[in-house]
Each structure stands twice: as C-alpha cells, then as structure tokens.
Amino acid sequence: MSRKRLASLLATLIIVSLSLAGQHAGWFEQTPKVLEQSNPGLYSVSRFVDGDTIVVDMSGKNETVRFIGVDTPETHKPNSPVQCYGVAAASYTKNLIGEQKVRLEADPTNQNRDRYGRLLRYIYLPDGRMVEKELIQNGYAFAYTSFPSVHNDEFSSLQDQAKAANKGLWANCKPYQEDSGRWQTENLQ
C-alpha cells in the first residue's frame, strides 16, 4: 500500500472516530449511572434518623431502614426522653457512613419490614464493613437478639467483648437489662 493511500485511510479513520465520539459523548457521562444500576443495592443516605435507623434514596423514593440486630439508645422516640449515649451513637453512625453509599442486605431468617413499616436490613460500607458490627464492638449499640438473625451469636459475642473492654456506653452509662432481655441505658434529665 502506498504512503498516500495509507495517509488517506488514517485520515478517514480519524474523522470517523471523531464523528462517532461526538455522537456518543453522552455515553461517558452515563457510565456511573449504568454502573450503579448494574450493581443494585447501593444507596445514598438521604437522612440519619438516629444510631440504628437511616433513610435511603431508592430510585427517587425515600425508604426508612432499621438496622437488623442492633439497638442504640434512643434520641427521637416519641414520648420518650433521650437516653445516655443516644446522641453519641447517632453521631457515630453519621460519621461512620458519611457521604458513602451503602449496600443493604436482608436477613433470610427475619421479616422484610418491622411493625412501623421500616425495611429491616444489614448495612454495609463500600469497604465491606458491616455497620451493625462496628456499632456493637465499639460500644455504641446493644446486640438486639430478640428477633431472628443469622448474626445473633456473633453480635452477642461482640457485645460481650465491648462490655469486657468497657467501651463506649459500657464506660459512660449504666446499662441495665430489662426482664425481656433487652438492654437499655438510663434516661438523660
């Protein structure tokens, strides 16, 4: 092939490539959205309710999600005072998740929603850490094992370790166990 013909062919390829790139420039802008859609279960947090409840954006609809297997001291429960370490637990959850998207996972042994209509899910950070484990092992939440969960034994063990190490609410509050077995902290004045 002559140099002239080769140069003409290369020029044609460049023109066609630039033309196609111009026609499909929007594809590059859509790539993150396509990737997000092909990786279902990643959601932006719209609002932090308290230490064990968030609101996520599910395709434009806000959905309240209650974390499975943990219970943080109350901060917003109607007709109830704020409990010891409630504000700290809510802040910890907010700082732990931050602006990251979260992955939600149902528990095969639990129901889909609680009696308040909230989704029941495990919450995972992009690095794979489970938010519930982080809360319990750092003393910001109690293991809430009154309902079925594949992680009940693990959560109970993490709570025992946090209690033994005097972490978080175990060092700063006076946790007590109700007759039902549920752990609580004292109310703040």
mmCIF file with all atom_site columns, C-alpha atoms in Angstrom:
data_model
loop_
_atom_site.group_PDB
_atom_site.id
_atom_site.type_symbol
_atom_site.label_atom_id
_atom_site.label_alt_id
_atom_site.label_comp_id
_atom_site.label_asym_id
_atom_site.label_entity_id
_atom_site.label_seq_id
_atom_site.pdbx_PDB_ins_code
_atom_site.Cartn_x
_atom_site.Cartn_y
_atom_site.Cartn_z
_atom_site.occupancy
_atom_site.B_iso_or_equiv
_atom_site.pdbx_formal_charge
_atom_site.auth_seq_id
_atom_site.auth_comp_id
_atom_site.auth_asym_id
_atom_site.auth_atom_id
_atom_site.pdbx_PDB_model_num
ATOM 1   C CA . MET A 1 1   ? 0.000   0.000   0.000  1.00 0.00 ? 1   MET A CA 1
ATOM 2   C CA . SER A 1 2   ? 1.370   3.395   -0.927 1.00 0.00 ? 2   SER A CA 1
ATOM 3   C CA . ARG A 1 3   ? 2.102   6.099   1.621  1.00 0.00 ? 3   ARG A CA 1
ATOM 4   C CA . LYS A 1 4   ? -0.525  8.341   0.068  1.00 0.00 ? 4   LYS A CA 1
ATOM 5   C CA . ARG A 1 5   ? -3.218  5.662   0.332  1.00 0.00 ? 5   ARG A CA 1
ATOM 6   C CA . LEU A 1 6   ? -2.185  4.832   3.941  1.00 0.00 ? 6   LEU A CA 1
ATOM 7   C CA . ALA A 1 7   ? -2.333  8.507   4.928  1.00 0.00 ? 7   ALA A CA 1
ATOM 8   C CA . SER A 1 8   ? -5.776  8.818   3.314  1.00 0.00 ? 8   SER A CA 1
ATOM 9   C CA . LEU A 1 9   ? -7.011  5.717   5.179  1.00 0.00 ? 9   LEU A CA 1
ATOM 10  C CA . LEU A 1 10  ? -5.698  7.009   8.540  1.00 0.00 ? 10  LEU A CA 1
ATOM 11  C CA . ALA A 1 11  ? -7.305  10.408  7.936  1.00 0.00 ? 11  ALA A CA 1
ATOM 12  C CA . THR A 1 12  ? -10.636 8.703   7.206  1.00 0.00 ? 12  THR A CA 1
ATOM 13  C CA . LEU A 1 13  ? -10.370 6.587   10.374 1.00 0.00 ? 13  LEU A CA 1
ATOM 14  C CA . ILE A 1 14  ? -9.631  9.672   12.478 1.00 0.00 ? 14  ILE A CA 1
ATOM 15  C CA . ILE A 1 15  ? -12.607 11.553  11.009 1.00 0.00 ? 15  ILE A CA 1
ATOM 16  C CA . VAL A 1 16  ? -14.963 8.599   11.567 1.00 0.00 ? 16  VAL A CA 1
ATOM 17  C CA . SER A 1 17  ? -13.651 8.120   15.130 1.00 0.00 ? 17  SER A CA 1
ATOM 18  C CA . LEU A 1 18  ? -14.128 11.808  15.984 1.00 0.00 ? 18  LEU A CA 1
ATOM 19  C CA . SER A 1 19  ? -17.592 11.759  14.454 1.00 0.00 ? 19  SER A CA 1
ATOM 20  C CA . LEU A 1 20  ? -18.624 8.709   16.482 1.00 0.00 ? 20  LEU A CA 1
ATOM 21  C CA . ALA A 1 21  ? -17.132 10.160  19.657 1.00 0.00 ? 21  ALA A CA 1
ATOM 22  C CA . GLY A 1 22  ? -19.114 13.350  19.143 1.00 0.00 ? 22  GLY A CA 1
ATOM 23  C CA . GLN A 1 23  ? -22.341 11.416  18.592 1.00 0.00 ? 23  GLN A CA 1
ATOM 24  C CA . HIS A 1 24  ? -21.815 9.285   21.714 1.00 0.00 ? 24  HIS A CA 1
ATOM 25  C CA . ALA A 1 25  ? -20.253 11.836  24.066 1.00 0.00 ? 25  ALA A CA 1
ATOM 26  C CA . GLY A 1 26  ? -23.155 11.372  26.494 1.00 0.00 ? 26  GLY A CA 1
ATOM 27  C CA . TRP A 1 27  ? -22.151 7.736   26.973 1.00 0.00 ? 27  TRP A CA 1
ATOM 28  C CA . PHE A 1 28  ? -19.201 8.763   29.135 1.00 0.00 ? 28  PHE A CA 1
ATOM 29  C CA . GLU A 1 29  ? -21.484 10.844  31.358 1.00 0.00 ? 29  GLU A CA 1
ATOM 30  C CA . GLN A 1 30  ? -23.921 7.933   31.744 1.00 0.00 ? 30  GLN A CA 1
ATOM 31  C CA . THR A 1 31  ? -21.301 5.366   32.704 1.00 0.00 ? 31  THR A CA 1
ATOM 32  C CA . PRO A 1 32  ? -21.508 5.936   36.511 1.00 0.00 ? 32  PRO A CA 1
ATOM 33  C CA . LYS A 1 33  ? -25.313 5.641   36.387 1.00 0.00 ? 33  LYS A CA 1
ATOM 34  C CA . VAL A 1 34  ? -25.066 2.440   34.333 1.00 0.00 ? 34  VAL A CA 1
ATOM 35  C CA . LEU A 1 35  ? -22.517 1.021   36.779 1.00 0.00 ? 35  LEU A CA 1
ATOM 36  C CA . GLU A 1 36  ? -24.754 1.891   39.726 1.00 0.00 ? 36  GLU A CA 1
ATOM 37  C CA . GLN A 1 37  ? -27.746 0.229   38.057 1.00 0.00 ? 37  GLN A CA 1
ATOM 38  C CA . SER A 1 38  ? -25.699 -2.886  37.303 1.00 0.00 ? 38  SER A CA 1
ATOM 39  C CA . ASN A 1 39  ? -24.644 -3.064  40.970 1.00 0.00 ? 39  ASN A CA 1
ATOM 40  C CA . PRO A 1 40  ? -28.023 -2.998  42.749 1.00 0.00 ? 40  PRO A CA 1
ATOM 41  C CA . GLY A 1 41  ? -28.189 -2.436  46.458 1.00 0.00 ? 41  GLY A CA 1
ATOM 42  C CA . LEU A 1 42  ? -26.014 0.698   46.619 1.00 0.00 ? 42  LEU A CA 1
ATOM 43  C CA . TYR A 1 43  ? -27.984 3.585   48.031 1.00 0.00 ? 43  TYR A CA 1
ATOM 44  C CA . SER A 1 44  ? -27.351 7.162   49.069 1.00 0.00 ? 44  SER A CA 1
ATOM 45  C CA . VAL A 1 45  ? -28.337 8.064   52.597 1.00 0.00 ? 45  VAL A CA 1
ATOM 46  C CA . SER A 1 46  ? -30.895 10.888  52.496 1.00 0.00 ? 46  SER A CA 1
ATOM 47  C CA . ARG A 1 47  ? -31.120 11.333  56.255 1.00 0.00 ? 47  ARG A CA 1
ATOM 48  C CA . PHE A 1 48  ? -29.794 9.908   59.502 1.00 0.00 ? 48  PHE A CA 1
ATOM 49  C CA . VAL A 1 49  ? -32.691 9.333   61.917 1.00 0.00 ? 49  VAL A CA 1
ATOM 50  C CA . ASP A 1 50  ? -30.670 8.032   64.880 1.00 0.00 ? 50  ASP A CA 1
ATOM 51  C CA . GLY A 1 51  ? -27.951 5.474   65.590 1.00 0.00 ? 51  GLY A CA 1
ATOM 52  C CA . ASP A 1 52  ? -29.818 2.475   64.173 1.00 0.00 ? 52  ASP A CA 1
ATOM 53  C CA . THR A 1 53  ? -32.109 3.991   61.531 1.00 0.00 ? 53  THR A CA 1
ATOM 54  C CA . ILE A 1 54  ? -31.411 5.781   58.251 1.00 0.00 ? 54  ILE A CA 1
ATOM 55  C CA . VAL A 1 55  ? -33.409 6.948   55.255 1.00 0.00 ? 55  VAL A CA 1
ATOM 56  C CA . VAL A 1 56  ? -32.065 5.939   51.840 1.00 0.00 ? 56  VAL A CA 1
ATOM 57  C CA . ASP A 1 57  ? -32.934 7.100   48.339 1.00 0.00 ? 57  ASP A CA 1
ATOM 58  C CA . MET A 1 58  ? -34.292 4.115   46.397 1.00 0.00 ? 58  MET A CA 1
ATOM 59  C CA . SER A 1 59  ? -34.813 5.290   42.831 1.00 0.00 ? 59  SER A CA 1
ATOM 60  C CA . GLY A 1 60  ? -36.164 8.657   43.925 1.00 0.00 ? 60  GLY A CA 1
ATOM 61  C CA . LYS A 1 61  ? -38.237 7.284   46.822 1.00 0.00 ? 61  LYS A CA 1
ATOM 62  C CA . ASN A 1 62  ? -37.143 7.756   50.425 1.00 0.00 ? 62  ASN A CA 1
ATOM 63  C CA . GLU A 1 63  ? -37.197 4.484   52.344 1.00 0.00 ? 63  GLU A CA 1
ATOM 64  C CA . THR A 1 64  ? -36.651 4.248   56.112 1.00 0.00 ? 64  THR A CA 1
ATOM 65  C CA . VAL A 1 65  ? -34.268 1.412   57.019 1.00 0.00 ? 65  VAL A CA 1
ATOM 66  C CA . ARG A 1 66  ? -33.920 -0.069  60.528 1.00 0.00 ? 66  ARG A CA 1
ATOM 67  C CA . PHE A 1 67  ? -30.626 -1.885  61.151 1.00 0.00 ? 67  PHE A CA 1
ATOM 68  C CA . ILE A 1 68  ? -31.086 -5.586  61.963 1.00 0.00 ? 68  ILE A CA 1
ATOM 69  C CA . GLY A 1 69  ? -29.731 -6.968  65.227 1.00 0.00 ? 69  GLY A CA 1
ATOM 70  C CA . VAL A 1 70  ? -28.698 -3.750  66.976 1.00 0.00 ? 70  VAL A CA 1
ATOM 71  C CA . ASP A 1 71  ? -30.349 -1.263  69.275 1.00 0.00 ? 71  ASP A CA 1
ATOM 72  C CA . THR A 1 72  ? -28.838 2.126   70.024 1.00 0.00 ? 72  THR A CA 1
ATOM 73  C CA . PRO A 1 73  ? -30.011 4.318   72.894 1.00 0.00 ? 73  PRO A CA 1
ATOM 74  C CA . GLU A 1 74  ? -32.988 6.488   71.963 1.00 0.00 ? 74  GLU A CA 1
ATOM 75  C CA . THR A 1 75  ? -32.766 10.062  70.713 1.00 0.00 ? 75  THR A CA 1
ATOM 76  C CA . HIS A 1 76  ? -36.062 10.614  68.833 1.00 0.00 ? 76  HIS A CA 1
ATOM 77  C CA . LYS A 1 77  ? -38.587 8.089   70.140 1.00 0.00 ? 77  LYS A CA 1
ATOM 78  C CA . PRO A 1 78  ? -41.961 9.836   70.619 1.00 0.00 ? 78  PRO A CA 1
ATOM 79  C CA . ASN A 1 79  ? -42.904 10.457  74.259 1.00 0.00 ? 79  ASN A CA 1
ATOM 80  C CA . SER A 1 80  ? -39.515 9.187   75.442 1.00 0.00 ? 80  SER A CA 1
ATOM 81  C CA . PRO A 1 81  ? -36.552 11.107  76.806 1.00 0.00 ? 81  PRO A CA 1
ATOM 82  C CA . VAL A 1 82  ? -33.128 10.962  75.207 1.00 0.00 ? 82  VAL A CA 1
ATOM 83  C CA . GLN A 1 83  ? -31.090 8.098   76.655 1.00 0.00 ? 83  GLN A CA 1
ATOM 84  C CA . CYS A 1 84  ? -27.461 8.036   77.722 1.00 0.00 ? 84  CYS A CA 1
ATOM 85  C CA . TYR A 1 85  ? -25.183 7.665   74.682 1.00 0.00 ? 85  TYR A CA 1
ATOM 86  C CA . GLY A 1 86  ? -28.059 8.136   72.235 1.00 0.00 ? 86  GLY A CA 1
ATOM 87  C CA . VAL A 1 87  ? -26.611 11.312  70.732 1.00 0.00 ? 87  VAL A CA 1
ATOM 88  C CA . ALA A 1 88  ? -23.122 9.758   70.639 1.00 0.00 ? 88  ALA A CA 1
ATOM 89  C CA . ALA A 1 89  ? -24.461 6.663   68.831 1.00 0.00 ? 89  ALA A CA 1
ATOM 90  C CA . ALA A 1 90  ? -26.343 8.785   66.288 1.00 0.00 ? 90  ALA A CA 1
ATOM 91  C CA . SER A 1 91  ? -23.198 10.866  65.636 1.00 0.00 ? 91  SER A CA 1
ATOM 92  C CA . TYR A 1 92  ? -21.050 7.745   65.321 1.00 0.00 ? 92  TYR A CA 1
ATOM 93  C CA . THR A 1 93  ? -23.379 6.250   62.692 1.00 0.00 ? 93  THR A CA 1
ATOM 94  C CA . LYS A 1 94  ? -23.485 9.514   60.762 1.00 0.00 ? 94  LYS A CA 1
ATOM 95  C CA . ASN A 1 95  ? -19.684 9.881   60.825 1.00 0.00 ? 95  ASN A CA 1
ATOM 96  C CA . LEU A 1 96  ? -19.086 6.202   60.005 1.00 0.00 ? 96  LEU A CA 1
ATOM 97  C CA . ILE A 1 97  ? -21.286 6.265   56.907 1.00 0.00 ? 97  ILE A CA 1
ATOM 98  C CA . GLY A 1 98  ? -20.737 9.907   55.957 1.00 0.00 ? 98  GLY A CA 1
ATOM 99  C CA . GLU A 1 99  ? -21.348 10.594  52.257 1.00 0.00 ? 99  GLU A CA 1
ATOM 100 C CA . GLN A 1 100 ? -20.710 6.977   51.240 1.00 0.00 ? 100 GLN A CA 1
ATOM 101 C CA . LYS A 1 101 ? -23.339 4.870   49.548 1.00 0.00 ? 101 LYS A CA 1
ATOM 102 C CA . VAL A 1 102 ? -24.381 1.803   51.496 1.00 0.00 ? 102 VAL A CA 1
ATOM 103 C CA . ARG A 1 103 ? -25.270 -1.718  50.500 1.00 0.00 ? 103 ARG A CA 1
ATOM 104 C CA . LEU A 1 104 ? -28.378 -3.180  52.105 1.00 0.00 ? 104 LEU A CA 1
ATOM 105 C CA . GLU A 1 105 ? -28.852 -6.859  52.801 1.00 0.00 ? 105 GLU A CA 1
ATOM 106 C CA . ALA A 1 106 ? -31.941 -8.659  54.077 1.00 0.00 ? 106 ALA A CA 1
ATOM 107 C CA . ASP A 1 107 ? -31.727 -11.460 56.615 1.00 0.00 ? 107 ASP A CA 1
ATOM 108 C CA . PRO A 1 108 ? -33.195 -14.760 55.367 1.00 0.00 ? 108 PRO A CA 1
ATOM 109 C CA . THR A 1 109 ? -34.437 -15.625 58.878 1.00 0.00 ? 109 THR A CA 1
ATOM 110 C CA . ASN A 1 110 ? -36.076 -12.256 59.582 1.00 0.00 ? 110 ASN A CA 1
ATOM 111 C CA . GLN A 1 111 ? -39.041 -10.425 58.129 1.00 0.00 ? 111 GLN A CA 1
ATOM 112 C CA . ASN A 1 112 ? -38.764 -7.756  55.444 1.00 0.00 ? 112 ASN A CA 1
ATOM 113 C CA . ARG A 1 113 ? -40.329 -4.911  57.469 1.00 0.00 ? 113 ARG A CA 1
ATOM 114 C CA . ASP A 1 114 ? -40.947 -4.138  61.116 1.00 0.00 ? 114 ASP A CA 1
ATOM 115 C CA . ARG A 1 115 ? -44.278 -3.159  62.676 1.00 0.00 ? 115 ARG A CA 1
ATOM 116 C CA . TYR A 1 116 ? -43.600 0.502   61.780 1.00 0.00 ? 116 TYR A CA 1
ATOM 117 C CA . GLY A 1 117 ? -43.182 -0.294  58.078 1.00 0.00 ? 117 GLY A CA 1
ATOM 118 C CA . ARG A 1 118 ? -39.419 0.239   58.054 1.00 0.00 ? 118 ARG A CA 1
ATOM 119 C CA . LEU A 1 119 ? -37.212 -2.005  55.915 1.00 0.00 ? 119 LEU A CA 1
ATOM 120 C CA . LEU A 1 120 ? -35.083 -4.328  58.039 1.00 0.00 ? 120 LEU A CA 1
ATOM 121 C CA . ARG A 1 121 ? -31.571 -4.611  56.615 1.00 0.00 ? 121 ARG A CA 1
ATOM 122 C CA . TYR A 1 122 ? -27.915 -5.119  57.403 1.00 0.00 ? 122 TYR A CA 1
ATOM 123 C CA . ILE A 1 123 ? -25.910 -2.074  56.309 1.00 0.00 ? 123 ILE A CA 1
ATOM 124 C CA . TYR A 1 124 ? -22.533 -2.469  54.593 1.00 0.00 ? 124 TYR A CA 1
ATOM 125 C CA . LEU A 1 125 ? -19.970 0.209   53.785 1.00 0.00 ? 125 LEU A CA 1
ATOM 126 C CA . PRO A 1 126 ? -18.172 0.212   50.412 1.00 0.00 ? 126 PRO A CA 1
ATOM 127 C CA . ASP A 1 127 ? -15.078 -1.330  52.067 1.00 0.00 ? 127 ASP A CA 1
ATOM 128 C CA . GLY A 1 128 ? -17.179 -4.321  53.188 1.00 0.00 ? 128 GLY A CA 1
ATOM 129 C CA . ARG A 1 129 ? -17.519 -3.466  56.873 1.00 0.00 ? 129 ARG A CA 1
ATOM 130 C CA . MET A 1 130 ? -20.919 -4.120  58.431 1.00 0.00 ? 130 MET A CA 1
ATOM 131 C CA . VAL A 1 131 ? -22.219 -1.041  60.263 1.00 0.00 ? 131 VAL A CA 1
ATOM 132 C CA . GLU A 1 132 ? -24.007 -3.146  62.906 1.00 0.00 ? 132 GLU A CA 1
ATOM 133 C CA . LYS A 1 133 ? -20.746 -4.859  63.902 1.00 0.00 ? 133 LYS A CA 1
ATOM 134 C CA . GLU A 1 134 ? -18.947 -1.519  64.118 1.00 0.00 ? 134 GLU A CA 1
ATOM 135 C CA . LEU A 1 135 ? -21.670 -0.109  66.387 1.00 0.00 ? 135 LEU A CA 1
ATOM 136 C CA . ILE A 1 136 ? -21.667 -3.061  68.779 1.00 0.00 ? 136 ILE A CA 1
ATOM 137 C CA . GLN A 1 137 ? -17.922 -3.672  69.020 1.00 0.00 ? 137 GLN A CA 1
ATOM 138 C CA . ASN A 1 138 ? -17.209 -0.004  69.676 1.00 0.00 ? 138 ASN A CA 1
ATOM 139 C CA . GLY A 1 139 ? -19.839 0.309   72.401 1.00 0.00 ? 139 GLY A CA 1
ATOM 140 C CA . TYR A 1 140 ? -22.430 2.436   70.579 1.00 0.00 ? 140 TYR A CA 1
ATOM 141 C CA . ALA A 1 141 ? -25.155 -0.219  70.404 1.00 0.00 ? 141 ALA A CA 1
ATOM 142 C CA . PHE A 1 142 ? -26.508 -3.286  72.113 1.00 0.00 ? 142 PHE A CA 1
ATOM 143 C CA . ALA A 1 143 ? -26.928 -6.616  70.356 1.00 0.00 ? 143 ALA A CA 1
ATOM 144 C CA . TYR A 1 144 ? -30.675 -6.859  69.754 1.00 0.00 ? 144 TYR A CA 1
ATOM 145 C CA . THR A 1 145 ? -31.263 -10.592 69.637 1.00 0.00 ? 145 THR A CA 1
ATOM 146 C CA . SER A 1 146 ? -34.996 -10.716 70.419 1.00 0.00 ? 146 SER A CA 1
ATOM 147 C CA . PHE A 1 147 ? -35.734 -11.399 66.751 1.00 0.00 ? 147 PHE A CA 1
ATOM 148 C CA . PRO A 1 148 ? -34.212 -13.981 64.398 1.00 0.00 ? 148 PRO A CA 1
ATOM 149 C CA . SER A 1 149 ? -30.928 -13.051 62.765 1.00 0.00 ? 149 SER A CA 1
ATOM 150 C CA . VAL A 1 150 ? -28.128 -15.094 61.245 1.00 0.00 ? 150 VAL A CA 1
ATOM 151 C CA . HIS A 1 151 ? -25.710 -12.833 63.150 1.00 0.00 ? 151 HIS A CA 1
ATOM 152 C CA . ASN A 1 152 ? -27.274 -13.076 66.661 1.00 0.00 ? 152 ASN A CA 1
ATOM 153 C CA . ASP A 1 153 ? -24.456 -15.199 68.124 1.00 0.00 ? 153 ASP A CA 1
ATOM 154 C CA . GLU A 1 154 ? -21.767 -13.024 66.556 1.00 0.00 ? 154 GLU A CA 1
ATOM 155 C CA . PHE A 1 155 ? -23.455 -9.811  67.725 1.00 0.00 ? 155 PHE A CA 1
ATOM 156 C CA . SER A 1 156 ? -23.804 -11.196 71.273 1.00 0.00 ? 156 SER A CA 1
ATOM 157 C CA . SER A 1 157 ? -20.103 -12.098 71.278 1.00 0.00 ? 157 SER A CA 1
ATOM 158 C CA . LEU A 1 158 ? -19.135 -8.609  70.068 1.00 0.00 ? 158 LEU A CA 1
ATOM 159 C CA . GLN A 1 159 ? -21.267 -7.088  72.826 1.00 0.00 ? 159 GLN A CA 1
ATOM 160 C CA . ASP A 1 160 ? -19.574 -9.265  75.459 1.00 0.00 ? 160 ASP A CA 1
ATOM 161 C CA . GLN A 1 161 ? -16.186 -8.090  74.188 1.00 0.00 ? 161 GLN A CA 1
ATOM 162 C CA . ALA A 1 162 ? -17.194 -4.398  74.208 1.00 0.00 ? 162 ALA A CA 1
ATOM 163 C CA . LYS A 1 163 ? -18.629 -4.776  77.714 1.00 0.00 ? 163 LYS A CA 1
ATOM 164 C CA . ALA A 1 164 ? -15.468 -6.527  78.984 1.00 0.00 ? 164 ALA A CA 1
ATOM 165 C CA . ALA A 1 165 ? -13.293 -3.799  77.429 1.00 0.00 ? 165 ALA A CA 1
ATOM 166 C CA . ASN A 1 166 ? -15.541 -1.108  78.949 1.00 0.00 ? 166 ASN A CA 1
ATOM 167 C CA . LYS A 1 167 ? -16.069 0.574   75.579 1.00 0.00 ? 167 LYS A CA 1
ATOM 168 C CA . GLY A 1 168 ? -18.454 3.395   74.769 1.00 0.00 ? 168 GLY A CA 1
ATOM 169 C CA . LEU A 1 169 ? -21.779 3.188   76.551 1.00 0.00 ? 169 LEU A CA 1
ATOM 170 C CA . TRP A 1 170 ? -20.430 0.458   78.839 1.00 0.00 ? 170 TRP A CA 1
ATOM 171 C CA . ALA A 1 171 ? -17.987 3.002   80.310 1.00 0.00 ? 171 ALA A CA 1
ATOM 172 C CA . ASN A 1 172 ? -20.161 6.111   80.123 1.00 0.00 ? 172 ASN A CA 1
ATOM 173 C CA . CYS A 1 173 ? -23.632 4.908   81.087 1.00 0.00 ? 173 CYS A CA 1
ATOM 174 C CA . LYS A 1 174 ? -25.247 2.462   83.460 1.00 0.00 ? 174 LYS A CA 1
ATOM 175 C CA . PRO A 1 175 ? -26.658 -0.171  81.103 1.00 0.00 ? 175 PRO A CA 1
ATOM 176 C CA . TYR A 1 176 ? -29.290 -2.467  82.553 1.00 0.00 ? 176 TYR A CA 1
ATOM 177 C CA . GLN A 1 177 ? -31.165 -5.442  81.205 1.00 0.00 ? 177 GLN A CA 1
ATOM 178 C CA . GLU A 1 178 ? -34.959 -5.467  81.235 1.00 0.00 ? 178 GLU A CA 1
ATOM 179 C CA . ASP A 1 179 ? -36.971 -8.589  82.114 1.00 0.00 ? 179 ASP A CA 1
ATOM 180 C CA . SER A 1 180 ? -37.452 -9.112  78.360 1.00 0.00 ? 180 SER A CA 1
ATOM 181 C CA . GLY A 1 181 ? -33.666 -9.405  77.978 1.00 0.00 ? 181 GLY A CA 1
ATOM 182 C CA . ARG A 1 182 ? -33.375 -6.111  76.102 1.00 0.00 ? 182 ARG A CA 1
ATOM 183 C CA . TRP A 1 183 ? -30.549 -3.805  77.181 1.00 0.00 ? 183 TRP A CA 1
ATOM 184 C CA . GLN A 1 184 ? -31.175 -0.117  77.914 1.00 0.00 ? 184 GLN A CA 1
ATOM 185 C CA . THR A 1 185 ? -29.305 2.924   79.195 1.00 0.00 ? 185 THR A CA 1
ATOM 186 C CA . GLU A 1 186 ? -30.652 5.434   81.665 1.00 0.00 ? 186 GLU A CA 1
ATOM 187 C CA . ASN A 1 187 ? -32.623 8.455   80.533 1.00 0.00 ? 187 ASN A CA 1
ATOM 188 C CA . LEU A 1 188 ? -30.920 11.831  80.491 1.00 0.00 ? 188 LEU A CA 1
ATOM 189 C CA . GLN A 1 189 ? -32.508 14.600  82.554 1.00 0.00 ? 189 GLN A CA 1
#
